[in-house]
Amino acid sequence: MKIAGNDILIQSLINEGVEYIFGYPGGAALHIYDAIFNQKDMQHILVRHEQGATHAADGYARATGKPGVVLVTSGPGATNAITGIATAFMDSIPMVVISGQVQSHLIGTDAFQETDMIGVSRPIVKHSFTVDKQENIAQIVKEAFHVATSGRQGPVVIDVPKDLTNPDELFDFNYPEKANIRSYNPPVKPENHQVSRAVDAILTAERPVIYAGGGTISSNASDELRELNELLDFPVTNTLMGLGVYPGTGKRFLGMLGMHGTYQANMAMHNADLIIAVGARFDDRITNTPEKFAPKAKVIHFDVDHSSVSKIIEADIAVFGQVKDSLKAINNYLSSRKDEINREKLSPWHQQIKEWKEKHGLNHELYKNDSDEYPILPQAAVQHIYQESEGKAFVTSDVGQHQMFAAQYYHFDEPRKWINSGGLGTMGFGLPSAMGVKLAYPEEEVICITGEGSIQMCIQELSTCSQYKLPIKIFNINNLALGMVKQWQDMNYDGRHSSISYEDSLPDFVGLAESYGHVGIKITKNSELKEGIAKALAIKDKLVFVDIYVDPNEHVYPMLVAPNGSLKDMWLGKGEKT
Amino acid sequence: MIQRKLTLVMENKPGALARVVGLFHQRGYNIDSLHVDPIEDFEPFRFIEDELGIKFQVGEVSRLTIRTTVGDKLMRQILRQINKLIDVIAVSDDESTYLKGILRNENLL
């Protein structure tokens, strides 16, 4: 059968199993949109801004493990997608972004809505393709999905000049069975000598810590990680990106580590004699000053990306390969040497960690205080959300204090439930990513914990939620200011609050939500908190926007002392240091 | 810091060179000199063909030589970052070679 370039593109996506495509039409993409109109296998979600499309596709990808797909037009459509592509790139999220381009013969002439999308996106994509002729569209789509979803995953851009989707020129269409890129060969299985060296180190450790990050989730290696810890009984900490890969309520869980990590997690890392890094990349929010990082520790690093290993912290033992395969290999080999595992040896270490936790661990019972003498603590708000949703919701967040409180006080027992922009730290991510999650899992509770600063960066998507009837629950932790910036200004700039207040210009969020046909709830007192959150969660068929007014002076603690601090140097409260 | 030479064998595709050059800027490395031309004599690269089980055609692949002044640790990082570029088939410095993603401890190029 002969079909046109626009249909080849859409049929290729359908062959890849794409169920949703998030996008926004425009001139250069019109032929493609016509092909979307003529099919029923894939649903297009019309967002209100291309940034929303990329975040929604990203949320879908993080929750399902399948690649998110975006379609935008040339010029401003493409450049508006950039922030979302960079977000996915920093967190290694599989995504395929199709951008319309002006007609081939106009490229380079500064044509209307022309932008060099391949050039603009180059530093923030795993790879990109320009369609050169219609006959190659199917192969390019196949290769794009292969690159996006294999090895260290990431976003891929396909730029499509408008003339190559012209409905009047017909071509043969056969979707290729496999991608064949001779210069691309991501590692899968680890080498045996690496595995045996790692196991030798594991068996002799006395103060070990497993430090697992987002790579463990992308590799779907949560079960293997849990199995490893069944064997070893080691303490486990997760990065912001790794939360849920080991149960948040698990016996050996230390909490998150790093900039706003728990006291016990950071102390355990600092004092460890062995750090087992699994799909984590030692970024600066984790290590604090690299020269002072974990001075006594040997490092085993599991990663699929050679360039992540020994980039910041030198690894003593590197195990290259898909984390899932590497952990399987470790578990198998370890099982064969089971009699050498000495759990007793770890008890002084477990005891030490317990003492740290008792001394300066987080207070998870703040929600029990319902007195109206005090303003609502943002931490208590998150704890109530955790209690009322029974810890089972998908939670997306934006960026700032509310994000850290959510990471600290919502315990994720499963991977892919915590959806946030870790690497790039993109405000505006929370609401659109929640749309992607809700479309993927319509029966599941999807909560967006946000702040009054972040939510306004993509608030236009409230309209999209209305159109597609997405009953997301938005909890706006409203402290009337850009809280994290304010915290830094309090701590490092003698309280000079430069440009963090909106003065009296905040909208009435309840009225705003209602104007889109949603439900709005305003909470200003501790005594209203539990009931208000429960009421929101009980509404199943509507989006509910819960505006929670919290203490505007609260800070996030612990917080690493920087610059020049190590992981044991933390602020534990206002004016209180380790 | 000493000046080192990097040799790349890469697909001769539009934008491939820009990815390599862009990487140097993006990661904060400096290029002292750069030379690129299409490979016409495949004899020194037969082992790559054997490894990949393919036959290069004239005009399909280019050889790129970059000189850069960096320390050991950064050199290793540059090699690894270049190896990650999808269009790069092989890259080497004086001591090691990444061939289609696999590390060999000698300069094969």
XYZ file of C-alpha atoms in Angstrom:
687
model
C 0.000 0.000 0.000
C 1.235 3.469 -0.817
C 0.713 6.279 1.665
C 1.925 9.861 2.086
C 4.716 11.110 4.353
C 2.331 12.466 6.984
C 0.574 9.092 7.231
C 3.892 7.241 7.269
C 4.912 9.302 10.289
C 1.687 8.697 12.202
C 1.447 5.010 11.252
C 5.045 4.570 12.425
C 4.114 6.003 15.828
C 1.126 3.675 16.008
C 3.427 0.781 15.158
C 5.557 1.817 18.113
C 2.507 1.425 20.346
C 2.052 5.125 21.058
C -1.306 5.750 22.784
C -1.012 9.466 23.471
C 0.738 12.229 21.620
C 0.970 15.588 23.358
C 1.131 18.595 21.117
C 0.075 21.865 19.613
C -0.591 22.432 15.910
C 0.827 25.090 13.640
C 1.727 25.784 10.016
C 4.648 23.418 9.507
C 2.850 20.583 11.307
C -0.510 20.874 9.531
C -0.034 17.890 7.201
C 0.881 15.783 10.225
C -2.213 16.974 12.089
C -4.311 15.991 9.099
C -2.917 12.467 9.375
C -3.810 12.463 13.096
C -7.392 13.452 12.206
C -7.687 10.432 9.935
C -6.864 7.711 12.468
C -8.290 6.348 15.718
C -5.444 4.334 17.249
C -3.698 7.175 18.976
C -5.144 10.136 20.883
C -3.773 13.630 20.530
C -3.833 15.749 23.681
C -4.035 19.441 22.896
C -2.108 21.337 25.560
C -2.132 25.102 26.074
C 1.613 25.654 25.701
C 4.301 23.417 24.208
C 6.195 23.320 27.508
C 3.102 21.618 28.910
C 3.231 19.039 26.106
C 6.810 18.045 26.868
C 6.212 17.825 30.636
C 3.023 15.822 30.121
C 4.854 13.378 27.854
C 7.662 13.297 30.417
C 5.236 12.510 33.285
C 3.686 9.773 31.165
C 7.158 8.324 30.509
C 8.269 8.458 34.145
C 5.095 6.764 35.366
C 4.895 4.048 32.703
C 8.493 3.520 31.586
C 7.304 3.955 27.999
C 8.557 6.836 25.869
C 6.550 10.059 25.909
C 5.727 11.510 22.501
C 5.400 15.192 21.592
C 4.409 16.967 18.397
C 5.053 20.675 17.898
C 5.265 23.025 14.987
C 8.374 24.865 13.812
C 9.809 28.088 15.247
C 8.101 29.111 18.509
C 6.434 25.725 18.838
C 9.832 24.074 18.804
C 11.564 26.597 21.065
C 8.723 26.440 23.601
C 9.398 22.724 23.875
C 13.044 23.268 24.786
C 12.637 23.549 28.576
C 10.727 20.279 28.658
C 13.313 18.521 26.502
C 16.114 19.759 28.765
C 14.162 18.529 31.793
C 13.880 15.044 30.286
C 17.527 15.082 29.234
C 18.824 15.887 32.713
C 16.756 13.085 34.254
C 17.371 10.578 31.402
C 13.702 10.214 30.504
C 12.783 8.536 27.185
C 10.953 10.965 24.932
C 10.473 11.460 21.204
C 9.785 15.025 20.097
C 8.613 15.592 16.551
C 9.009 19.159 15.395
C 7.606 20.532 12.190
C 10.060 22.464 10.050
C 9.651 24.882 7.159
C 9.776 23.393 3.667
C 13.149 21.996 2.607
C 13.758 24.657 -0.024
C 13.131 27.444 2.514
C 15.584 26.168 5.143
C 18.242 28.785 5.775
C 16.231 31.665 4.307
C 14.856 32.962 7.633
C 11.434 31.822 6.532
C 8.329 32.464 8.638
C 8.515 30.398 11.859
C 11.908 28.981 10.942
C 14.261 27.974 13.755
C 17.223 25.628 13.534
C 15.605 23.160 15.960
C 18.362 20.589 15.530
C 20.919 23.265 16.415
C 18.931 24.743 19.293
C 18.220 21.373 20.885
C 21.609 19.739 20.211
C 23.098 20.072 23.708
C 19.948 18.751 25.410
C 19.061 15.698 23.347
C 20.494 12.217 23.319
C 20.332 12.354 19.541
C 18.381 14.069 16.794
C 17.296 13.330 13.264
C 16.366 15.497 10.307
C 14.042 13.794 7.861
C 15.686 13.990 4.435
C 13.170 12.079 2.333
C 9.815 10.403 2.787
C 11.200 6.913 2.182
C 13.326 7.255 5.342
C 10.614 8.405 7.768
C 9.722 4.935 9.072
C 13.369 3.968 9.627
C 14.084 7.273 11.384
C 11.114 6.839 13.743
C 12.261 3.287 14.530
C 15.782 4.493 15.260
C 14.544 7.441 17.326
C 12.508 5.176 19.614
C 15.408 2.746 19.882
C 17.868 5.472 20.897
C 15.410 7.118 23.304
C 14.602 3.900 25.152
C 17.913 2.003 25.225
C 21.155 2.474 27.147
C 20.974 5.622 29.211
C 17.574 6.843 28.079
C 16.855 10.364 26.920
C 14.958 12.676 24.602
C 15.313 12.451 20.832
C 14.180 15.110 18.346
C 12.917 14.389 14.839
C 12.741 17.519 12.699
C 10.382 17.146 9.740
C 10.314 19.681 6.882
C 6.740 20.352 5.819
C 7.135 19.255 2.176
C 8.134 15.764 3.321
C 4.714 15.276 4.881
C 2.851 16.454 1.759
C -0.318 14.317 1.418
C -0.147 14.274 -2.375
C 3.037 12.226 -2.767
C 2.683 8.529 -2.028
C 5.294 5.958 -1.001
C 5.513 2.333 0.078
C 5.154 1.855 3.806
C 6.712 -1.025 5.701
C 7.513 -0.450 9.318
C 10.979 -1.886 10.025
C 11.249 -4.660 12.617
C 14.380 -3.307 14.191
C 16.618 -0.306 14.280
C 20.059 -0.826 12.904
C 22.515 1.827 14.005
C 26.002 0.452 13.455
C 27.707 3.133 15.550
C 25.432 2.725 18.598
C 25.927 -0.121 21.017
C 24.946 0.626 24.629
C 26.239 -1.893 27.176
C 23.727 -4.422 28.485
C 25.385 -7.116 30.539
C 28.261 -6.527 32.964
C 31.566 -8.340 32.714
C 32.191 -11.199 35.136
C 35.426 -9.838 36.560
C 33.660 -6.588 37.481
C 30.912 -8.526 39.225
C 33.304 -10.671 41.228
C 35.385 -7.674 42.312
C 32.218 -5.920 43.450
C 31.083 -8.937 45.444
C 34.499 -9.247 47.125
C 34.186 -5.649 48.302
C 30.594 -6.160 49.414
C 31.495 -9.192 51.529
C 34.231 -7.403 53.454
C 32.358 -4.161 54.174
C 31.570 -3.209 57.754
C 29.918 0.158 57.208
C 28.232 -0.156 53.809
C 25.540 2.043 52.264
C 23.543 1.396 49.121
C 22.975 4.687 47.321
C 20.368 4.173 44.590
C 19.254 6.754 42.065
C 16.992 7.326 39.101
C 18.942 4.937 36.853
C 17.674 2.081 39.010
C 14.125 3.166 38.190
C 14.728 3.658 34.448
C 16.262 0.204 34.348
C 13.210 -1.238 36.177
C 15.609 -2.743 38.691
C 13.644 -2.113 41.872
C 12.956 -5.828 42.449
C 16.616 -6.700 41.933
C 17.686 -3.970 44.353
C 15.257 -5.230 46.994
C 16.467 -8.769 46.415
C 20.053 -7.618 46.893
C 19.098 -6.107 50.183
C 17.233 -9.215 51.288
C 20.601 -10.945 50.979
C 22.737 -8.244 52.556
C 20.596 -6.220 55.000
C 22.573 -3.058 54.140
C 21.274 0.455 54.867
C 19.776 2.061 51.747
C 19.481 5.706 50.781
C 17.802 7.062 47.655
C 18.459 10.188 45.681
C 15.623 12.582 44.909
C 15.275 10.778 41.576
C 15.441 7.339 43.156
C 12.682 7.630 45.761
C 10.459 4.551 45.746
C 13.005 2.195 44.259
C 13.525 0.888 47.799
C 10.436 1.099 50.057
C 10.170 4.452 51.823
C 8.774 2.613 54.833
C 11.407 -0.149 54.572
C 13.307 -1.172 57.701
C 16.724 -0.277 56.334
C 15.696 2.918 54.567
C 17.693 5.969 55.609
C 15.596 8.503 53.691
C 16.831 10.718 50.912
C 20.445 11.933 50.967
C 22.117 15.130 49.833
C 21.310 18.822 50.041
C 18.058 18.272 51.958
C 18.666 14.639 52.841
C 18.113 13.200 56.289
C 20.759 13.493 58.990
C 21.184 9.716 59.154
C 21.523 9.316 55.371
C 24.200 11.977 55.052
C 26.065 10.804 58.159
C 25.977 7.190 56.962
C 27.411 8.200 53.580
C 30.110 10.326 55.195
C 31.215 7.557 57.557
C 30.756 4.589 55.231
C 33.585 2.238 54.308
C 31.722 1.100 51.187
C 29.318 3.038 48.984
C 27.387 1.032 46.430
C 26.164 3.568 43.894
C 23.384 2.125 41.740
C 22.198 4.178 38.759
C 23.224 7.405 40.457
C 25.621 10.064 39.230
C 27.103 11.834 42.297
C 25.760 15.215 41.290
C 26.641 18.296 43.290
C 23.401 18.171 45.291
C 24.563 14.779 46.585
C 28.294 15.122 47.156
C 28.594 18.626 48.580
C 32.343 19.387 48.175
C 33.620 16.408 46.131
C 37.097 16.502 47.758
C 35.458 16.022 51.169
C 32.968 13.389 50.066
C 32.905 10.149 52.081
C 36.632 10.152 52.904
C 36.794 6.551 54.159
C 34.669 4.918 51.502
C 35.484 2.579 48.702
C 33.054 3.184 45.816
C 31.363 0.581 43.629
C 29.509 2.245 40.788
C 26.817 0.492 38.751
C 25.909 2.441 35.631
C 25.007 1.989 31.992
C 26.848 5.176 31.047
C 30.649 5.052 31.019
C 30.856 8.817 31.237
C 28.939 8.916 34.535
C 31.493 6.752 36.295
C 34.444 8.563 37.878
C 33.162 11.867 36.514
C 32.836 13.507 39.942
C 33.854 10.805 42.426
C 36.469 8.233 41.454
C 35.006 4.723 41.456
C 37.164 1.909 42.850
C 35.071 -0.691 41.080
C 32.923 0.062 38.041
C 30.213 -2.291 36.832
C 29.038 -1.203 33.383
C 25.743 -2.442 32.031
C 22.004 -2.067 32.439
C 21.590 -1.792 36.201
C 18.949 -4.516 36.124
C 21.334 -6.997 34.481
C 24.216 -5.962 36.713
C 22.186 -6.395 39.901
C 20.912 -9.761 38.682
C 24.490 -10.866 38.092
C 25.519 -9.616 41.548
C 22.554 -11.336 43.207
C 23.319 -14.635 41.474
C 26.977 -14.555 42.341
C 26.283 -13.419 45.886
C 23.779 -16.237 46.376
C 26.488 -18.727 45.445
C 28.665 -17.260 48.192
C 25.837 -16.905 50.698
C 27.770 -18.572 53.538
C 30.283 -15.714 53.410
C 27.623 -13.085 54.179
C 28.005 -12.052 57.800
C 25.043 -9.978 58.929
C 26.167 -9.928 62.581
C 29.154 -7.840 61.573
C 26.801 -5.036 60.582
C 25.070 -4.592 63.953
C 27.329 -1.827 65.326
C 26.719 0.055 62.051
C 22.949 -0.388 62.264
C 23.113 0.701 65.909
C 25.061 3.834 64.969
C 22.530 4.713 62.281
C 19.672 4.200 64.724
C 21.327 6.638 67.124
C 21.762 9.241 64.378
C 18.125 8.855 63.431
C 16.959 9.217 67.032
C 19.166 12.247 67.551
C 18.291 14.384 64.499
C 15.889 12.386 62.318
C 12.851 14.039 60.741
C 9.681 14.403 62.802
C 7.009 12.501 60.885
C 4.246 13.257 63.394
C 3.829 16.981 62.904
C 0.386 16.341 61.420
C -0.901 15.359 64.842
C -0.840 18.985 65.976
C -4.172 20.483 64.987
C -4.007 23.610 67.143
C -4.994 26.850 65.468
C -2.605 28.821 67.664
C 0.112 28.141 65.088
C 0.172 28.589 61.343
C 0.081 25.438 59.196
C 3.515 23.912 58.746
C 4.169 22.888 55.124
C 5.650 19.643 56.434
C 2.405 18.882 58.270
C 0.423 19.562 55.092
C 2.486 16.962 53.202
C 2.139 14.502 56.092
C -1.653 14.887 55.982
C -1.642 14.331 52.206
C 0.423 11.193 52.805
C -1.962 9.937 55.501
C -5.158 10.688 53.612
C -3.928 9.135 50.344
C -2.591 6.135 52.314
C 0.803 6.575 50.697
C -0.441 5.066 47.461
C -0.826 8.047 45.143
C 1.297 9.099 42.227
C 2.769 12.403 43.363
C 4.173 14.974 40.977
C 5.828 18.112 42.231
C 7.273 21.348 41.065
C 10.500 22.860 42.318
C 11.287 24.537 45.603
C 10.533 24.056 49.282
C 7.314 22.124 48.669
C 9.256 19.672 46.502
C 11.748 18.966 49.261
C 8.998 18.619 51.878
C 7.174 16.187 49.588
C 10.378 14.179 49.080
C 11.064 14.118 52.817
C 7.587 13.386 54.165
C 5.712 11.395 51.510
C 7.061 7.844 51.716
C 7.069 6.087 48.364
C 7.001 2.308 48.584
C 7.002 1.751 44.839
C 9.125 3.137 41.990
C 7.639 5.491 39.352
C 5.195 6.980 41.881
C 7.279 10.091 42.585
C 7.486 12.304 39.513
C 9.650 15.413 39.744
C 12.260 17.404 37.886
C 15.435 16.494 39.752
C 18.317 17.453 37.493
C 17.105 20.575 35.753
C 14.829 21.724 38.573
C 12.072 22.975 36.301
C 9.327 25.055 37.899
C 6.078 24.464 36.032
C 6.678 20.711 35.735
C 4.132 19.532 38.302
C 0.728 20.138 36.717
C 1.455 19.064 33.128
C 3.397 15.995 34.255
C 0.398 15.038 36.420
C -1.748 15.151 33.264
C 0.537 12.613 31.603
C 0.383 10.357 34.666
C -3.408 10.621 34.937
C -3.882 9.728 31.255
C -1.652 6.692 31.740
C -3.375 5.611 34.961
C -6.923 7.031 34.972
C -7.996 4.845 37.904
C -5.118 5.837 40.178
C -4.926 8.810 42.520
C -2.684 11.473 40.973
C -1.607 14.311 43.232
C 0.380 17.403 42.332
C 2.145 19.004 45.283
C 3.100 22.473 44.158
C 3.719 26.001 45.320
C 2.083 29.279 44.392
C 5.242 30.229 42.452
C 5.665 27.044 40.412
C 2.000 26.456 39.627
C 1.777 29.801 37.892
C 4.484 28.787 35.422
C 2.191 26.306 33.656
C -1.180 27.180 35.123
C -2.698 27.417 31.647
C -2.865 23.609 31.660
C -5.841 23.815 34.048
C -7.752 24.330 30.823
C -6.345 21.123 29.291
C -7.373 19.219 32.449
C -10.859 20.563 31.981
C -11.041 19.553 28.301
C -9.879 15.970 28.883
C -11.583 15.634 32.292
C -8.465 14.823 34.286
C -9.431 14.760 37.988
C -5.969 15.546 39.359
C -5.679 16.752 42.954
C -3.528 19.856 43.219
C -2.218 20.844 46.639
C -0.783 24.315 46.504
C 1.598 24.820 49.443
C 1.082 28.558 49.512
C 3.628 30.528 51.517
C 3.041 33.773 49.606
C 6.646 33.924 48.358
C 9.321 32.098 46.405
C 10.146 30.063 49.484
C 13.414 28.407 48.567
C 14.889 31.643 47.241
C 13.691 33.386 50.377
C 15.338 30.677 52.507
C 18.685 31.251 50.759
C 18.277 35.000 51.189
C 17.557 34.469 54.901
C 20.607 32.246 55.291
C 23.156 33.858 52.961
C 22.038 37.431 52.301
C 21.126 38.647 55.800
C 17.439 38.360 55.040
C 17.443 40.790 52.131
C 14.374 39.480 50.304
C 15.104 40.509 46.757
C 12.212 39.901 44.335
C 10.553 36.975 46.082
C 7.194 38.527 46.856
C 4.210 38.991 44.565
C 2.905 41.630 46.991
C -0.876 41.639 46.610
C -1.017 40.224 43.115
C -1.641 36.519 43.751
C -4.844 35.321 42.124
C -7.716 33.867 44.108
C -6.732 30.271 43.263
C -10.108 28.892 44.302
C -11.917 31.292 41.979
C -9.379 30.632 39.233
C -9.870 26.857 39.448
C -13.642 27.281 39.484
C -13.505 29.456 36.375
C -12.084 26.421 34.505
C -14.907 24.259 35.870
C -12.796 22.694 38.625
C -13.387 22.601 42.378
C -11.454 24.954 44.658
C -10.832 24.549 48.390
C -9.030 27.040 50.584
C -7.390 25.964 53.850
C -5.909 28.464 56.278
C -5.990 26.712 59.672
C -4.550 23.511 61.128
C -8.001 22.416 62.234
C -9.233 22.477 58.614
C -6.299 20.572 57.141
C -7.219 16.912 57.577
C -10.834 17.392 56.625
C -10.055 19.641 53.650
C -7.544 17.204 52.170
C -9.874 14.253 52.736
C -12.701 16.156 51.068
C -10.536 16.888 48.016
C -9.477 13.259 47.678
C -13.075 12.096 48.012
C -14.063 13.998 44.861
C -13.340 11.443 42.155
C -14.684 13.036 39.006
C -13.266 16.551 39.202
C -9.974 18.290 39.449
C -9.655 19.845 42.892
C -7.346 22.757 43.577
C -6.547 22.951 47.281
C -4.917 26.207 48.275
C -3.172 25.667 51.611
C -1.834 28.763 53.364
C 1.261 27.748 55.302
C 3.790 29.410 57.602
C 5.674 31.817 55.293
C 8.799 31.704 57.446
C 9.475 27.979 57.421
C 12.790 26.642 56.063
C 13.722 23.222 54.713
C 16.106 21.305 56.972
C 18.463 19.520 57.103
C 20.465 21.516 54.603
C 24.074 20.899 53.673
C 26.499 23.635 54.594
C 28.016 25.074 51.425
C 30.432 26.037 50.061
C 33.322 23.893 51.297
C 31.211 21.602 53.469
C 31.177 17.828 53.551
C 28.157 15.551 53.949
C 28.454 15.684 57.736
C 28.123 19.473 57.747
C 24.432 20.295 57.944
C 22.102 22.993 59.109
C 19.542 21.238 61.292
C 17.362 24.249 62.021
C 17.542 28.031 62.060
C 20.979 28.823 63.508
C 21.544 25.164 64.450
C 24.488 23.409 62.817
C 26.064 19.972 63.212
C 48.463 19.508 31.311
C 49.789 18.364 27.990
C 48.522 18.559 24.453
C 46.897 15.324 23.347
C 45.577 14.002 20.096
C 42.197 12.424 19.703
C 41.243 10.458 16.610
C 37.643 9.748 15.697
C 36.027 7.629 13.045
C 32.496 8.820 12.552
C 29.521 8.657 10.254
C 29.715 11.323 7.568
C 26.232 12.654 8.293
C 24.880 16.213 8.373
C 25.364 17.689 11.810
C 27.763 14.995 13.044
C 30.757 17.354 13.205
C 28.626 19.962 14.986
C 27.825 17.407 17.695
C 31.522 16.816 18.390
C 32.460 20.485 18.347
C 29.370 21.390 20.361
C 30.266 18.799 22.978
C 33.641 20.460 23.592
C 31.985 23.812 24.188
C 29.119 22.372 26.226
C 31.411 20.504 28.601
C 33.930 23.324 28.865
C 36.789 21.653 26.986
C 38.987 23.565 24.558
C 39.931 22.618 20.999
C 43.493 23.557 19.971
C 43.150 22.262 16.432
C 40.770 20.200 14.368
C 41.098 18.373 11.100
C 38.447 16.378 9.282
C 38.291 14.556 5.995
C 36.402 11.643 4.483
C 38.175 8.293 4.705
C 39.207 7.034 1.303
C 41.815 4.440 2.235
C 39.981 1.925 4.421
C 43.007 -0.362 4.937
C 43.890 0.918 8.454
C 40.251 0.587 9.480
C 39.493 -2.929 8.282
C 39.332 -4.115 11.885
C 36.351 -1.832 12.441
C 34.591 -3.334 9.451
C 35.311 -6.804 10.820
C 34.056 -5.798 14.252
C 30.817 -4.344 12.904
C 30.365 -6.942 10.199
C 29.897 -4.307 7.509
C 31.687 -2.797 4.575
C 32.349 0.945 4.521
C 31.513 2.726 1.311
C 33.477 5.721 0.081
C 32.027 8.934 1.477
C 30.227 7.191 4.376
C 32.727 7.791 7.151
C 35.107 10.553 8.132
C 38.241 10.744 10.183
C 38.499 13.570 12.655
C 41.639 14.627 14.493
C 41.380 16.964 17.453
C 44.208 18.362 19.537
C 43.341 19.512 23.021
C 45.309 20.464 26.139
C 43.938 18.768 29.246
C 44.882 16.643 32.273
C 44.521 12.846 32.501
C 41.196 12.738 34.280
C 39.513 15.183 31.948
C 40.934 13.354 28.933
C 39.217 10.176 30.086
C 35.960 12.079 30.536
C 36.223 13.647 27.066
C 36.773 10.235 25.497
C 33.752 8.841 27.286
C 31.560 11.761 26.318
C 32.594 11.513 22.663
C 31.996 7.773 22.741
C 28.400 8.523 23.731
C 27.700 10.489 20.556
C 25.553 8.264 18.387
C 27.373 9.100 15.124
C 30.810 8.225 16.499
C 31.971 4.743 15.525
C 35.348 4.820 17.260
C 37.436 7.268 19.245
C 40.903 6.949 20.678
C 43.631 8.815 22.491
C 47.216 7.604 22.958
C 46.238 4.923 25.450
C 42.761 3.683 24.739
C 40.056 3.260 22.148
C 36.303 3.114 22.376
C 35.147 1.000 19.510
C 31.389 1.044 19.086
C 31.046 1.648 22.811
C 33.512 -1.028 23.926
C 36.746 0.022 25.615
C 40.114 -1.322 24.433
C 43.277 -0.403 26.285
C 45.360 0.639 23.291
C 45.281 3.220 20.540
C 43.801 1.352 17.591
C 43.321 4.370 15.380
